Amino acid sequence: MRLYSLSVLYKGDARVQLLKAASDVSTFNFFQRSSVQEFMTFTSQLIVERSQLGSRASVKEQDYLCHVYVRPDGLAGVVIADNEYPSRVCFTLLDKVLEEFSRQVSRADWPLGSPATIGYAALDEYLSKYQNPRDADPMSRVQAELDETKIILHNTMESLLERGEKLDDLVSKSEVLGVQSKAFYKTARKQNSCCEIM
Amino acid sequence: RWVLQQLIQENSLPTLVNKGNLGAAPVERIHRLVQDEMDVCSEAAGRYPSNYNAWSHRIWVLQNVGRLTIKILLDELSSTKYWVSMHVSDHSGFHYRQFLLKSLIGRTANDDNTLVQNQMGNEQNSSLQTEEECEGAEAVCVEEQSVDIPRYLEEELDFCTDLINTYPGHETLWCHRRRVFYLQHHLINKLPLLSVVVSSADSSDETLHNSHPNPATSHTAQAMDVDGLNESSSKQSYTQETKRLKRAPMQDSFGPEVEYRFIDKVLSTCRDVDQARFATAYRKWASVTPFFIALLQP
């Protein structure tokens, strides 16, 4: 069971801002790593864009699960994990990180922040610590009820999109994805194994 | 594998000749070889889920290069523990542990028959005896030590319980539980170890029904299938067959009552739909087996 990325974003009125991110791409092929990272950022942003304020959701895409929590104040977090990793622990992690982030980084910085300007350094540590859910969060088992019925489950990324919207279009328009990543996406699509690197 | 086979041939001659003196050196080398192979297998297993090839190679290495010494079996048991707890849906990993436990049972049974007979009664005494005999002896003697198999099986069951509680909804863990439970009762009842089960495993449900013309059993067998646990892979159907043929005698520290308690606890506290389904199916299994085992008794 693995965690691949942990990011903090801000869902503003006009757009979603990536504030800070940490990722662990060590299990991926060396040459794919930067593409994978870009796709994870792309995915995280897209998911937050399409989620409502004050909601929690899990989006399934092939072997990956993206867990998102968008707080009512617009601060949002996304964890990308594999199928085995318990989702309960992911949501606990998100709660914790967002809470800490909101205490350390002033609200005024959120709407226009970026990874370069935001001073919050704990994400990498959290990501690595939570690779083993039992060590990181021994109490999660007996934790108070996190009402799981409130977590929306999406079976594919496509269910997040609006009618007529295509993931291909979003990928090609994306500012976050580099040329190489976009090309890779196209070829993977053709081989009928969408985003296989992810 | 070819490379390893060559090395084995090379090693077997020297060990025969230099039994007393250089006995240690080839053993060292073997250990290192085995360790390297284990590392490679772990690496491969980590890359692809349920990597059958990696695990079966691992088993092959143990059987041919490591020669299934008790020390190696125990080492492997402890070194894979962390790996399987981080890969809870990897059936191959757990199957490997089942193989280790089964081999341990087989080992201790072969080395000393009287030991097995004594195991029900004076476990403590017999282990003391053999340890004294082995005092200051070579690695060969390690194999003759009594290994507290029931304890290992119980630990394995506890380990399984722990994982089931921490990570709800993983069928692999429940399957593993059934296998460990079976091994526990094999030990107590000295049922033929899995050879009977293996021959029945390939037969379809119908064969089983024909041999026991009890309508109730065929119905419950159907129920098991409907539960959705009868997957197409042979490993799964093998598990299904074995669970039907297992016995649950009344014992003190384990047995169906203990399992029922565990199941009830899980059902009352879990919120995961799959977990509830697996627990319920397991309960059905535990309640049905006595019928079948009674018929298997020699």
Tab-separated table of C-alpha atoms in Angstrom:
chain	number	residue	atom	x	y	z
A	1	MET	CA	0.000	0.000	0.000
A	2	ARG	CA	1.383	3.315	-0.987
A	3	LEU	CA	0.810	7.020	-1.033
A	4	TYR	CA	1.919	8.785	-4.148
A	5	SER	CA	1.147	12.406	-3.585
A	6	LEU	CA	-0.166	14.887	-1.079
A	7	SER	CA	-1.125	18.392	-2.114
A	8	VAL	CA	-2.737	21.473	-0.694
A	9	LEU	CA	-4.761	23.709	-2.994
A	10	TYR	CA	-7.078	26.651	-2.801
A	11	LYS	CA	-10.405	26.674	-4.522
A	12	GLY	CA	-11.027	30.256	-5.376
A	13	ASP	CA	-14.015	31.684	-7.214
A	14	ALA	CA	-12.285	31.796	-10.529
A	15	ARG	CA	-9.701	29.102	-10.393
A	16	VAL	CA	-7.949	26.480	-8.322
A	17	GLN	CA	-4.530	27.368	-7.049
A	18	LEU	CA	-1.923	24.780	-6.168
A	19	LEU	CA	-0.311	25.923	-2.954
A	20	LYS	CA	2.022	23.129	-2.041
A	21	ALA	CA	2.646	19.534	-3.054
A	22	ALA	CA	4.740	16.542	-2.112
A	23	SER	CA	5.080	13.339	-4.050
A	24	ASP	CA	6.725	9.966	-3.918
A	25	VAL	CA	7.401	8.604	-7.364
A	26	SER	CA	10.144	6.222	-6.368
A	27	THR	CA	8.175	3.204	-7.507
A	28	PHE	CA	7.929	4.497	-11.022
A	29	ASN	CA	10.277	3.995	-13.878
A	30	PHE	CA	12.948	6.675	-13.775
A	31	PHE	CA	12.047	8.191	-17.115
A	32	GLN	CA	8.391	8.425	-16.262
A	33	ARG	CA	8.779	10.165	-12.979
A	34	SER	CA	8.421	13.755	-14.018
A	35	SER	CA	5.411	12.929	-16.187
A	36	VAL	CA	3.804	11.095	-13.341
A	37	GLN	CA	4.333	14.032	-11.080
A	38	GLU	CA	2.784	16.386	-13.571
A	39	PHE	CA	-0.212	14.157	-14.014
A	40	MET	CA	-0.736	13.940	-10.322
A	41	THR	CA	-0.769	17.711	-10.093
A	42	PHE	CA	-3.105	17.921	-13.060
A	43	THR	CA	-5.441	15.366	-11.517
A	44	SER	CA	-5.415	16.992	-8.106
A	45	GLN	CA	-6.291	20.340	-9.584
A	46	LEU	CA	-9.035	18.927	-11.751
A	47	ILE	CA	-10.608	17.079	-8.876
A	48	VAL	CA	-10.678	20.131	-6.655
A	49	GLU	CA	-12.122	22.178	-9.493
A	50	ARG	CA	-14.987	19.751	-9.841
A	51	SER	CA	-15.694	19.278	-6.165
A	52	GLN	CA	-17.965	21.416	-4.083
A	53	LEU	CA	-16.977	23.384	-1.063
A	54	GLY	CA	-17.398	21.386	2.110
A	55	SER	CA	-17.242	17.984	0.451
A	56	ARG	CA	-15.185	14.845	0.625
A	57	ALA	CA	-14.794	12.447	-2.250
A	58	SER	CA	-12.780	9.508	-3.485
A	59	VAL	CA	-12.120	9.216	-7.179
A	60	LYS	CA	-11.065	5.905	-8.570
A	61	GLU	CA	-8.935	5.717	-11.667
A	62	GLN	CA	-7.494	2.318	-12.574
A	63	ASP	CA	-5.339	1.229	-9.646
A	64	TYR	CA	-5.330	4.611	-7.985
A	65	LEU	CA	-7.596	6.325	-5.572
A	66	CYS	CA	-7.606	10.095	-5.211
A	67	HIS	CA	-9.058	11.313	-1.978
A	68	VAL	CA	-10.088	14.926	-1.780
A	69	TYR	CA	-11.377	17.183	0.938
A	70	VAL	CA	-12.494	20.681	0.092
A	71	ARG	CA	-13.125	22.735	3.179
A	72	PRO	CA	-15.911	25.286	3.340
A	73	ASP	CA	-13.306	28.051	3.425
A	74	GLY	CA	-11.860	26.947	0.116
A	75	LEU	CA	-8.744	25.238	1.360
A	76	ALA	CA	-8.468	21.796	-0.188
A	77	GLY	CA	-6.242	18.767	0.021
A	78	VAL	CA	-5.762	15.792	-2.272
A	79	VAL	CA	-4.095	12.493	-1.487
A	80	ILE	CA	-3.335	10.044	-4.282
A	81	ALA	CA	-2.989	6.495	-3.020
A	82	ASP	CA	-3.238	2.938	-4.301
A	83	ASN	CA	-6.115	0.523	-3.854
A	84	GLU	CA	-4.891	-1.059	-0.675
A	85	TYR	CA	-4.289	2.026	1.371
A	86	PRO	CA	-7.165	2.515	3.810
A	87	SER	CA	-9.182	5.555	2.829
A	88	ARG	CA	-10.063	6.355	6.413
A	89	VAL	CA	-6.428	7.130	7.121
A	90	CYS	CA	-6.239	9.354	4.040
A	91	PHE	CA	-9.080	11.519	5.233
A	92	THR	CA	-7.601	11.745	8.671
A	93	LEU	CA	-4.362	12.857	7.092
A	94	LEU	CA	-6.105	15.476	5.002
A	95	ASP	CA	-7.921	16.903	7.989
A	96	LYS	CA	-4.715	17.103	9.907
A	97	VAL	CA	-2.638	18.678	7.167
A	98	LEU	CA	-5.197	21.277	6.194
A	99	GLU	CA	-5.712	22.257	9.770
A	100	GLU	CA	-2.003	22.717	10.339
A	101	PHE	CA	-1.598	24.538	7.051
A	102	SER	CA	-4.337	26.987	7.855
A	103	ARG	CA	-2.667	27.780	11.136
A	104	GLN	CA	0.770	28.302	9.668
A	105	VAL	CA	-0.024	30.066	6.433
A	106	SER	CA	-2.127	33.166	6.571
A	107	ARG	CA	-5.393	33.195	4.713
A	108	ALA	CA	-4.406	36.250	2.731
A	109	ASP	CA	-1.747	34.249	0.935
A	110	TRP	CA	-4.056	31.550	-0.262
A	111	PRO	CA	-5.772	33.020	-3.312
A	112	LEU	CA	-2.575	33.910	-5.110
A	113	GLY	CA	-0.058	31.540	-3.619
A	114	SER	CA	2.107	29.011	-5.412
A	115	PRO	CA	4.543	26.345	-4.271
A	116	ALA	CA	7.372	28.793	-4.628
A	117	THR	CA	5.841	31.487	-2.453
A	118	ILE	CA	4.151	29.435	0.232
A	119	GLY	CA	6.173	28.622	3.305
A	120	TYR	CA	4.922	25.261	4.510
A	121	ALA	CA	7.437	22.500	4.634
A	122	ALA	CA	5.727	19.624	6.362
A	123	LEU	CA	4.134	17.879	3.389
A	124	ASP	CA	7.108	15.717	2.457
A	125	GLU	CA	7.416	14.519	5.981
A	126	TYR	CA	3.754	13.668	6.240
A	127	LEU	CA	3.852	11.802	2.975
A	128	SER	CA	6.753	9.662	4.009
A	129	LYS	CA	5.485	9.116	7.515
A	130	TYR	CA	2.090	7.988	6.333
A	131	GLN	CA	3.487	5.397	3.945
A	132	ASN	CA	2.925	3.002	6.751
A	133	PRO	CA	-0.577	3.780	7.964
A	134	ARG	CA	-0.250	1.816	11.146
A	135	ASP	CA	2.863	3.553	12.374
A	136	ALA	CA	1.578	6.944	11.434
A	137	ASP	CA	-1.866	6.683	12.804
A	138	PRO	CA	-2.310	3.885	15.304
A	139	MET	CA	-5.527	5.322	16.604
A	140	SER	CA	-7.259	5.477	13.263
A	141	ARG	CA	-8.873	2.149	13.915
A	142	VAL	CA	-10.726	3.234	16.993
A	143	GLN	CA	-11.237	6.691	15.694
A	144	ALA	CA	-14.443	8.551	16.196
A	145	GLU	CA	-16.981	8.126	13.461
A	146	LEU	CA	-15.919	9.756	10.272
A	147	ASP	CA	-19.279	9.465	8.662
A	148	GLU	CA	-18.367	7.466	5.591
A	149	THR	CA	-21.713	7.933	3.979
A	150	LYS	CA	-20.742	11.523	3.337
A	151	ILE	CA	-17.836	10.553	1.151
A	152	ILE	CA	-18.799	10.630	-2.489
A	153	LEU	CA	-17.306	7.850	-4.513
A	154	HIS	CA	-16.537	8.391	-8.168
A	155	ASN	CA	-15.706	5.339	-10.185
A	156	THR	CA	-13.770	7.159	-12.830
A	157	MET	CA	-12.306	10.537	-13.453
A	158	GLU	CA	-14.763	10.995	-16.244
A	159	SER	CA	-17.682	11.139	-13.866
A	160	LEU	CA	-16.257	14.407	-12.586
A	161	LEU	CA	-16.447	16.024	-15.971
A	162	GLU	CA	-19.390	17.784	-17.378
A	163	ARG	CA	-21.422	16.517	-20.260
A	164	GLY	CA	-19.504	16.856	-23.449
A	165	GLU	CA	-16.239	17.518	-21.744
A	166	LYS	CA	-13.432	15.257	-22.647
A	167	LEU	CA	-10.409	14.414	-20.601
A	168	ASP	CA	-8.293	14.584	-23.761
A	169	ASP	CA	-9.248	18.211	-24.251
A	170	LEU	CA	-8.475	19.108	-20.719
A	171	VAL	CA	-5.108	17.447	-20.957
A	172	SER	CA	-4.119	19.251	-24.099
A	173	LYS	CA	-5.247	22.612	-22.718
A	174	SER	CA	-3.535	22.107	-19.408
A	175	GLU	CA	-0.835	24.483	-18.310
A	176	VAL	CA	0.462	22.099	-15.773
A	177	LEU	CA	1.398	19.305	-18.121
A	178	GLY	CA	4.579	19.543	-20.093
A	179	VAL	CA	4.843	18.714	-23.771
A	180	GLN	CA	6.318	15.323	-23.052
A	181	SER	CA	3.566	14.392	-20.647
A	182	LYS	CA	0.906	15.374	-23.130
A	183	ALA	CA	2.553	13.314	-25.828
A	184	PHE	CA	2.825	10.379	-23.509
A	185	TYR	CA	-0.831	10.693	-22.631
A	186	LYS	CA	-1.759	10.593	-26.302
A	187	THR	CA	0.193	7.437	-27.025
A	188	ALA	CA	-1.055	5.744	-23.888
A	189	ARG	CA	-4.590	6.600	-24.921
A	190	LYS	CA	-4.055	5.093	-28.322
A	191	GLN	CA	-2.870	1.877	-26.787
A	192	ASN	CA	-6.086	1.851	-24.854
A	193	SER	CA	-4.374	2.066	-21.530
A	194	CYS	CA	-5.178	5.551	-20.474
A	195	CYS	CA	-2.573	7.115	-18.276
A	196	GLU	CA	-0.948	3.813	-17.633
A	197	ILE	CA	1.985	5.517	-16.065
A	198	MET	CA	-0.339	6.764	-13.414
B	1	ARG	CA	17.304	-21.288	-12.059
B	2	TRP	CA	19.826	-23.111	-14.223
B	3	VAL	CA	22.635	-21.177	-12.589
B	4	LEU	CA	21.420	-22.115	-9.175
B	5	GLN	CA	21.136	-25.739	-10.127
B	6	GLN	CA	24.769	-25.776	-11.227
B	7	LEU	CA	25.810	-24.284	-7.934
B	8	ILE	CA	23.833	-26.841	-6.010
B	9	GLN	CA	25.571	-29.665	-7.819
B	10	GLU	CA	28.933	-28.139	-7.084
B	11	ASN	CA	28.136	-27.797	-3.441
B	12	SER	CA	26.680	-31.188	-2.787
B	13	LEU	CA	29.957	-32.987	-3.462
B	14	PRO	CA	32.208	-30.979	-1.178
B	15	THR	CA	29.763	-31.185	1.677
B	16	LEU	CA	29.769	-34.948	1.508
B	17	VAL	CA	33.523	-35.170	1.589
B	18	ASN	CA	34.294	-32.531	4.189
B	19	LYS	CA	31.408	-33.185	6.460
B	20	GLY	CA	33.155	-32.400	9.678
B	21	ASN	CA	35.535	-29.608	8.736
B	22	LEU	CA	34.260	-27.515	5.914
B	23	GLY	CA	30.617	-28.280	6.526
B	24	ALA	CA	30.161	-24.719	7.609
B	25	ALA	CA	31.535	-22.963	4.518
B	26	PRO	CA	29.138	-24.270	1.861
B	27	VAL	CA	26.285	-23.671	4.267
B	28	GLU	CA	27.351	-20.035	4.538
B	29	ARG	CA	27.494	-19.720	0.824
B	30	ILE	CA	24.111	-21.337	0.446
B	31	HIS	CA	22.649	-18.935	2.951
B	32	ARG	CA	24.002	-15.976	1.086
B	33	LEU	CA	22.672	-17.319	-2.192
B	34	VAL	CA	19.281	-17.896	-0.709
B	35	GLN	CA	19.241	-14.452	0.805
B	36	ASP	CA	20.109	-12.831	-2.500
B	37	GLU	CA	17.387	-14.736	-4.252
B	38	MET	CA	14.909	-13.750	-1.595
B	39	ASP	CA	15.791	-10.106	-2.113
B	40	VAL	CA	15.296	-10.406	-5.849
B	41	CYS	CA	11.945	-12.062	-5.319
B	42	SER	CA	10.831	-9.344	-2.938
B	43	GLU	CA	11.790	-6.716	-5.440
B	44	ALA	CA	9.894	-8.469	-8.222
B	45	ALA	CA	6.895	-9.094	-6.009
B	46	GLY	CA	6.739	-5.437	-5.156
B	47	ARG	CA	6.546	-4.396	-8.765
B	48	TYR	CA	3.527	-6.370	-9.828
B	49	PRO	CA	0.611	-7.320	-7.625
B	50	SER	CA	0.228	-11.028	-6.950
B	51	ASN	CA	3.342	-11.851	-8.883
B	52	TYR	CA	2.944	-15.590	-9.108
B	53	ASN	CA	6.280	-16.092	-10.837
B	54	ALA	CA	8.283	-14.259	-8.226
B	55	TRP	CA	6.716	-16.177	-5.387
B	56	SER	CA	6.909	-19.577	-7.007
B	57	HIS	CA	10.576	-18.939	-7.749
B	58	ARG	CA	11.012	-18.076	-4.123
B	59	ILE	CA	9.434	-21.363	-3.131
B	60	TRP	CA	11.608	-23.217	-5.622
B	61	VAL	CA	14.724	-21.635	-4.161
B	62	LEU	CA	13.764	-22.693	-0.694
B	63	GLN	CA	13.001	-26.209	-1.771
B	64	ASN	CA	16.069	-26.792	-3.897
B	65	VAL	CA	18.806	-24.506	-2.719
B	66	GLY	CA	17.845	-23.927	0.868
B	67	ARG	CA	16.545	-27.436	1.305
B	68	LEU	CA	13.772	-26.223	3.568
B	69	THR	CA	15.762	-26.107	6.778
B	70	ILE	CA	13.772	-25.009	9.749
B	71	LYS	CA	15.998	-22.025	10.278
B	72	ILE	CA	15.352	-20.773	6.771
B	73	LEU	CA	11.630	-21.344	7.115
B	74	LEU	CA	11.489	-19.395	10.327
B	75	ASP	CA	13.680	-16.627	8.963
B	76	GLU	CA	11.453	-16.300	5.948
B	77	LEU	CA	8.374	-16.237	8.123
B	78	SER	CA	9.675	-13.275	10.059
B	79	SER	CA	11.127	-11.418	7.105
B	80	THR	CA	7.946	-11.596	5.035
B	81	LYS	CA	5.733	-10.504	7.871
B	82	TYR	CA	6.227	-6.814	7.217
B	83	TRP	CA	5.921	-7.207	3.477
B	84	VAL	CA	2.531	-8.913	3.608
B	85	SER	CA	1.212	-6.378	6.082
B	86	MET	CA	2.028	-3.657	3.567
B	87	HIS	CA	0.525	-5.646	0.698
B	88	VAL	CA	-2.699	-6.894	2.173
B	89	SER	CA	-4.404	-7.745	-1.055
B	90	ASP	CA	-1.518	-9.749	-2.418
B	91	HIS	CA	-2.734	-13.306	-2.218
B	92	SER	CA	0.586	-14.747	-3.383
B	93	GLY	CA	2.367	-13.276	-0.396
B	94	PHE	CA	0.013	-14.925	2.016
B	95	HIS	CA	0.063	-18.157	0.105
B	96	TYR	CA	3.831	-18.116	0.590
B	97	ARG	CA	3.364	-17.854	4.347
B	98	GLN	CA	0.939	-20.749	4.219
B	99	PHE	CA	3.579	-22.722	2.349
B	100	LEU	CA	6.157	-21.890	5.035
B	101	LEU	CA	3.867	-22.970	7.827
B	102	LYS	CA	2.911	-26.134	6.010
B	103	SER	CA	6.575	-26.965	5.417
B	104	LEU	CA	7.387	-26.355	9.046
B	105	ILE	CA	4.710	-28.801	10.036
B	106	GLY	CA	6.005	-31.306	7.515
B	107	ARG	CA	9.554	-30.813	8.750
B	108	THR	CA	8.877	-31.414	12.379
B	109	ALA	CA	6.690	-34.396	11.571
B	110	ASN	CA	9.447	-36.060	9.537
B	111	ASP	CA	12.319	-35.416	11.851
B	112	ASP	CA	10.851	-37.063	14.827
B	113	ASN	CA	7.631	-39.005	14.833
B	114	THR	CA	7.492	-39.412	18.549
B	115	LEU	CA	7.727	-35.674	18.844
B	116	VAL	CA	4.486	-35.242	16.941
B	117	GLN	CA	2.740	-37.736	19.161
B	118	ASN	CA	3.992	-35.983	22.217
B	119	GLN	CA	2.915	-32.620	20.973
B	120	MET	CA	-0.599	-33.007	22.255
B	121	GLY	CA	0.610	-33.889	25.705
B	122	ASN	CA	4.047	-33.016	26.940
B	123	GLU	CA	5.142	-30.316	24.591
B	124	GLN	CA	7.449	-28.798	27.118
B	125	ASN	CA	9.223	-31.987	28.090
B	126	SER	CA	10.000	-33.260	24.642
B	127	SER	CA	11.397	-29.922	23.543
B	128	LEU	CA	13.705	-29.900	26.529
B	129	GLN	CA	14.907	-33.377	25.722
B	130	THR	CA	15.856	-32.731	22.140
B	131	GLU	CA	17.512	-29.479	23.037
B	132	GLU	CA	19.798	-31.227	25.448
B	133	GLU	CA	20.698	-33.806	22.876
B	134	CYS	CA	21.562	-31.104	20.440
B	135	GLU	CA	23.705	-29.143	22.809
B	136	GLY	CA	26.768	-27.793	21.070
B	137	ALA	CA	26.039	-29.625	17.828
B	138	GLU	CA	26.066	-28.514	14.219
B	139	ALA	CA	23.461	-26.781	12.073
B	140	VAL	CA	22.122	-30.241	11.231
B	141	CYS	CA	20.818	-30.556	14.735
B	142	VAL	CA	18.858	-27.328	14.530
B	143	GLU	CA	16.422	-29.238	12.401
B	144	GLU	CA	15.808	-31.729	15.134
B	145	GLN	CA	14.814	-29.121	17.662
B	146	SER	CA	11.179	-29.049	18.383
B	147	VAL	CA	9.549	-26.078	16.815
B	148	ASP	CA	6.518	-24.902	18.662
B	149	ILE	CA	4.228	-25.122	15.664
B	150	PRO	CA	0.964	-24.493	17.497
B	151	ARG	CA	2.425	-21.273	18.796
B	152	TYR	CA	3.430	-20.164	15.301
B	153	LEU	CA	0.001	-20.978	13.986
B	154	GLU	CA	-1.631	-19.093	16.791
B	155	GLU	CA	0.640	-16.140	16.198
B	156	GLU	CA	-0.231	-16.275	12.538
B	157	LEU	CA	-3.916	-16.264	13.384
B	158	ASP	CA	-3.442	-13.307	15.712
B	159	PHE	CA	-1.484	-11.534	13.012
B	160	CYS	CA	-4.313	-12.224	10.596
B	161	THR	CA	-6.871	-10.917	13.090
B	162	ASP	CA	-4.863	-7.769	13.517
B	163	LEU	CA	-4.711	-7.157	9.790
B	164	ILE	CA	-8.396	-7.945	9.288
B	165	ASN	CA	-9.266	-5.364	11.907
B	166	THR	CA	-6.910	-2.722	10.614
B	167	TYR	CA	-7.676	-3.130	6.929
B	168	PRO	CA	-11.295	-4.059	6.482
B	169	GLY	CA	-12.592	-5.504	3.266
B	170	HIS	CA	-9.645	-7.525	1.972
B	171	GLU	CA	-10.675	-10.986	0.930
B	172	THR	CA	-7.102	-12.232	0.889
B	173	LEU	CA	-6.914	-11.895	4.649
B	174	TRP	CA	-10.015	-13.978	5.160
B	175	CYS	CA	-8.736	-16.676	2.819
B	176	HIS	CA	-5.490	-16.714	4.706
B	177	ARG	CA	-7.404	-17.104	7.911
B	178	ARG	CA	-9.167	-20.199	6.633
B	179	ARG	CA	-5.891	-21.786	5.616
B	180	VAL	CA	-4.212	-21.118	8.952
B	181	PHE	CA	-7.239	-22.422	10.799
B	182	TYR	CA	-7.068	-25.567	8.725
B	183	LEU	CA	-3.388	-26.030	9.479
B	184	GLN	CA	-4.095	-25.732	13.172
B	185	HIS	CA	-6.623	-28.483	13.024
B	186	HIS	CA	-4.581	-30.633	10.742
B	187	LEU	CA	-1.928	-30.614	13.409
B	188	ILE	CA	-4.276	-31.602	16.161
B	189	ASN	CA	-6.121	-34.265	14.281
B	190	LYS	CA	-3.233	-35.495	12.188
B	191	LEU	CA	-5.374	-35.440	9.125
B	192	PRO	CA	-3.513	-36.244	5.934
B	193	LEU	CA	-1.918	-32.967	5.063
B	194	LEU	CA	-3.577	-31.525	2.016
B	195	SER	CA	-2.802	-34.475	-0.247
B	196	VAL	CA	-6.399	-35.543	0.134
B	197	VAL	CA	-7.471	-32.000	-0.286
B	198	VAL	CA	-5.358	-31.528	-3.365
B	199	SER	CA	-6.923	-34.466	-5.133
B	200	SER	CA	-10.371	-33.203	-4.304
B	201	ALA	CA	-9.493	-29.658	-5.162
B	202	ASP	CA	-9.504	-30.396	-8.840
B	203	SER	CA	-12.792	-32.175	-8.760
B	204	SER	CA	-15.808	-30.071	-9.325
B	205	ASP	CA	-18.568	-29.390	-6.860
B	206	GLU	CA	-20.570	-32.225	-8.325
B	207	THR	CA	-18.102	-34.906	-7.338
B	208	LEU	CA	-18.276	-33.696	-3.795
B	209	HIS	CA	-22.038	-33.770	-3.849
B	210	ASN	CA	-22.128	-37.267	-5.215
B	211	SER	CA	-20.062	-38.642	-2.398
B	212	HIS	CA	-22.324	-37.190	0.261
B	213	PRO	CA	-25.942	-37.511	-0.741
B	214	ASN	CA	-26.942	-35.004	1.864
B	215	PRO	CA	-29.153	-32.345	0.333
B	216	ALA	CA	-28.216	-29.797	2.969
B	217	THR	CA	-24.571	-29.886	1.993
B	218	SER	CA	-25.140	-29.277	-1.666
B	219	HIS	CA	-27.288	-26.335	-0.789
B	220	THR	CA	-24.665	-24.766	1.389
B	221	ALA	CA	-22.069	-25.430	-1.246
B	222	GLN	CA	-24.211	-23.439	-3.597
B	223	ALA	CA	-24.495	-20.698	-1.042
B	224	MET	CA	-20.733	-20.473	-0.885
B	225	ASP	CA	-20.551	-19.999	-4.606
B	226	VAL	CA	-23.227	-17.376	-4.559
B	227	ASP	CA	-21.217	-15.532	-1.991
B	228	GLY	CA	-18.960	-14.711	-4.838
B	229	LEU	CA	-15.869	-16.265	-3.397
B	230	ASN	CA	-15.687	-18.887	-6.079
B	231	GLU	CA	-13.427	-17.031	-8.453
B	232	SER	CA	-12.037	-18.477	-11.588
B	233	SER	CA	-8.433	-18.748	-10.484
B	234	SER	CA	-7.483	-22.237	-9.404
B	235	LYS	CA	-6.019	-20.911	-6.203
B	236	GLN	CA	-9.393	-19.597	-5.147
B	237	SER	CA	-11.252	-22.789	-5.943
B	238	TYR	CA	-8.584	-24.737	-4.134
B	239	THR	CA	-9.205	-22.636	-1.085
B	240	GLN	CA	-12.911	-23.194	-1.451
B	241	GLU	CA	-12.475	-26.941	-1.530
B	242	THR	CA	-10.104	-26.962	1.386
B	243	LYS	CA	-12.421	-24.978	3.522
B	244	ARG	CA	-15.131	-27.514	2.952
B	245	LEU	CA	-12.916	-30.353	3.992
B	246	LYS	CA	-11.559	-28.832	7.115
B	247	ARG	CA	-12.447	-29.871	10.582
B	248	ALA	CA	-13.337	-27.733	13.538
B	249	PRO	CA	-13.103	-29.924	16.615
B	250	MET	CA	-13.845	-28.635	20.058
B	251	GLN	CA	-10.574	-27.367	21.418
B	252	ASP	CA	-9.658	-25.080	24.245
B	253	SER	CA	-7.852	-22.125	22.786
B	254	PHE	CA	-9.266	-22.258	19.318
B	255	GLY	CA	-12.101	-23.784	17.445
B	256	PRO	CA	-15.329	-22.650	15.976
B	257	GLU	CA	-16.481	-20.887	19.140
B	258	VAL	CA	-13.437	-18.678	19.142
B	259	GLU	CA	-13.921	-18.004	15.468
B	260	TYR	CA	-17.614	-17.206	15.983
B	261	ARG	CA	-16.716	-14.714	18.654
B	262	PHE	CA	-14.235	-13.069	16.362
B	263	ILE	CA	-16.707	-12.995	13.480
B	264	ASP	CA	-19.442	-11.514	15.636
B	265	LYS	CA	-17.130	-8.854	16.876
B	266	VAL	CA	-16.137	-7.926	13.347
B	267	LEU	CA	-19.739	-7.852	12.163
B	268	SER	CA	-20.822	-5.640	15.005
B	269	THR	CA	-18.061	-3.086	14.559
B	270	CYS	CA	-17.320	-2.946	10.885
B	271	ARG	CA	-18.758	-0.388	8.539
B	272	ASP	CA	-17.300	-1.756	5.346
B	273	VAL	CA	-19.748	-3.661	3.170
B	274	ASP	CA	-17.163	-6.108	1.857
B	275	GLN	CA	-15.863	-6.856	5.311
B	276	ALA	CA	-19.344	-7.799	6.467
B	277	ARG	CA	-19.780	-10.025	3.454
B	278	PHE	CA	-16.498	-11.839	4.047
B	279	ALA	CA	-17.196	-12.271	7.734
B	280	THR	CA	-20.606	-13.750	7.007
B	281	ALA	CA	-19.190	-16.156	4.450
B	282	TYR	CA	-16.512	-17.214	6.884
B	283	ARG	CA	-19.158	-17.916	9.459
B	284	LYS	CA	-20.974	-20.176	7.032
B	285	TRP	CA	-17.763	-21.997	6.340
B	286	ALA	CA	-17.027	-22.532	10.027
B	287	SER	CA	-20.453	-23.958	10.647
B	288	VAL	CA	-20.494	-26.332	7.698
B	289	THR	CA	-17.142	-28.078	7.924
B	290	PRO	CA	-17.874	-30.565	10.735
B	291	PHE	CA	-20.189	-32.486	8.392
B	292	PHE	CA	-17.516	-32.974	5.804
B	293	ILE	CA	-14.658	-33.722	8.100
B	294	ALA	CA	-16.546	-36.440	9.900
B	295	LEU	CA	-16.720	-38.252	6.609
B	296	LEU	CA	-13.031	-37.813	5.979
B	297	GLN	CA	-11.888	-39.378	9.216
B	298	PRO	CA	-10.027	-42.633	8.569
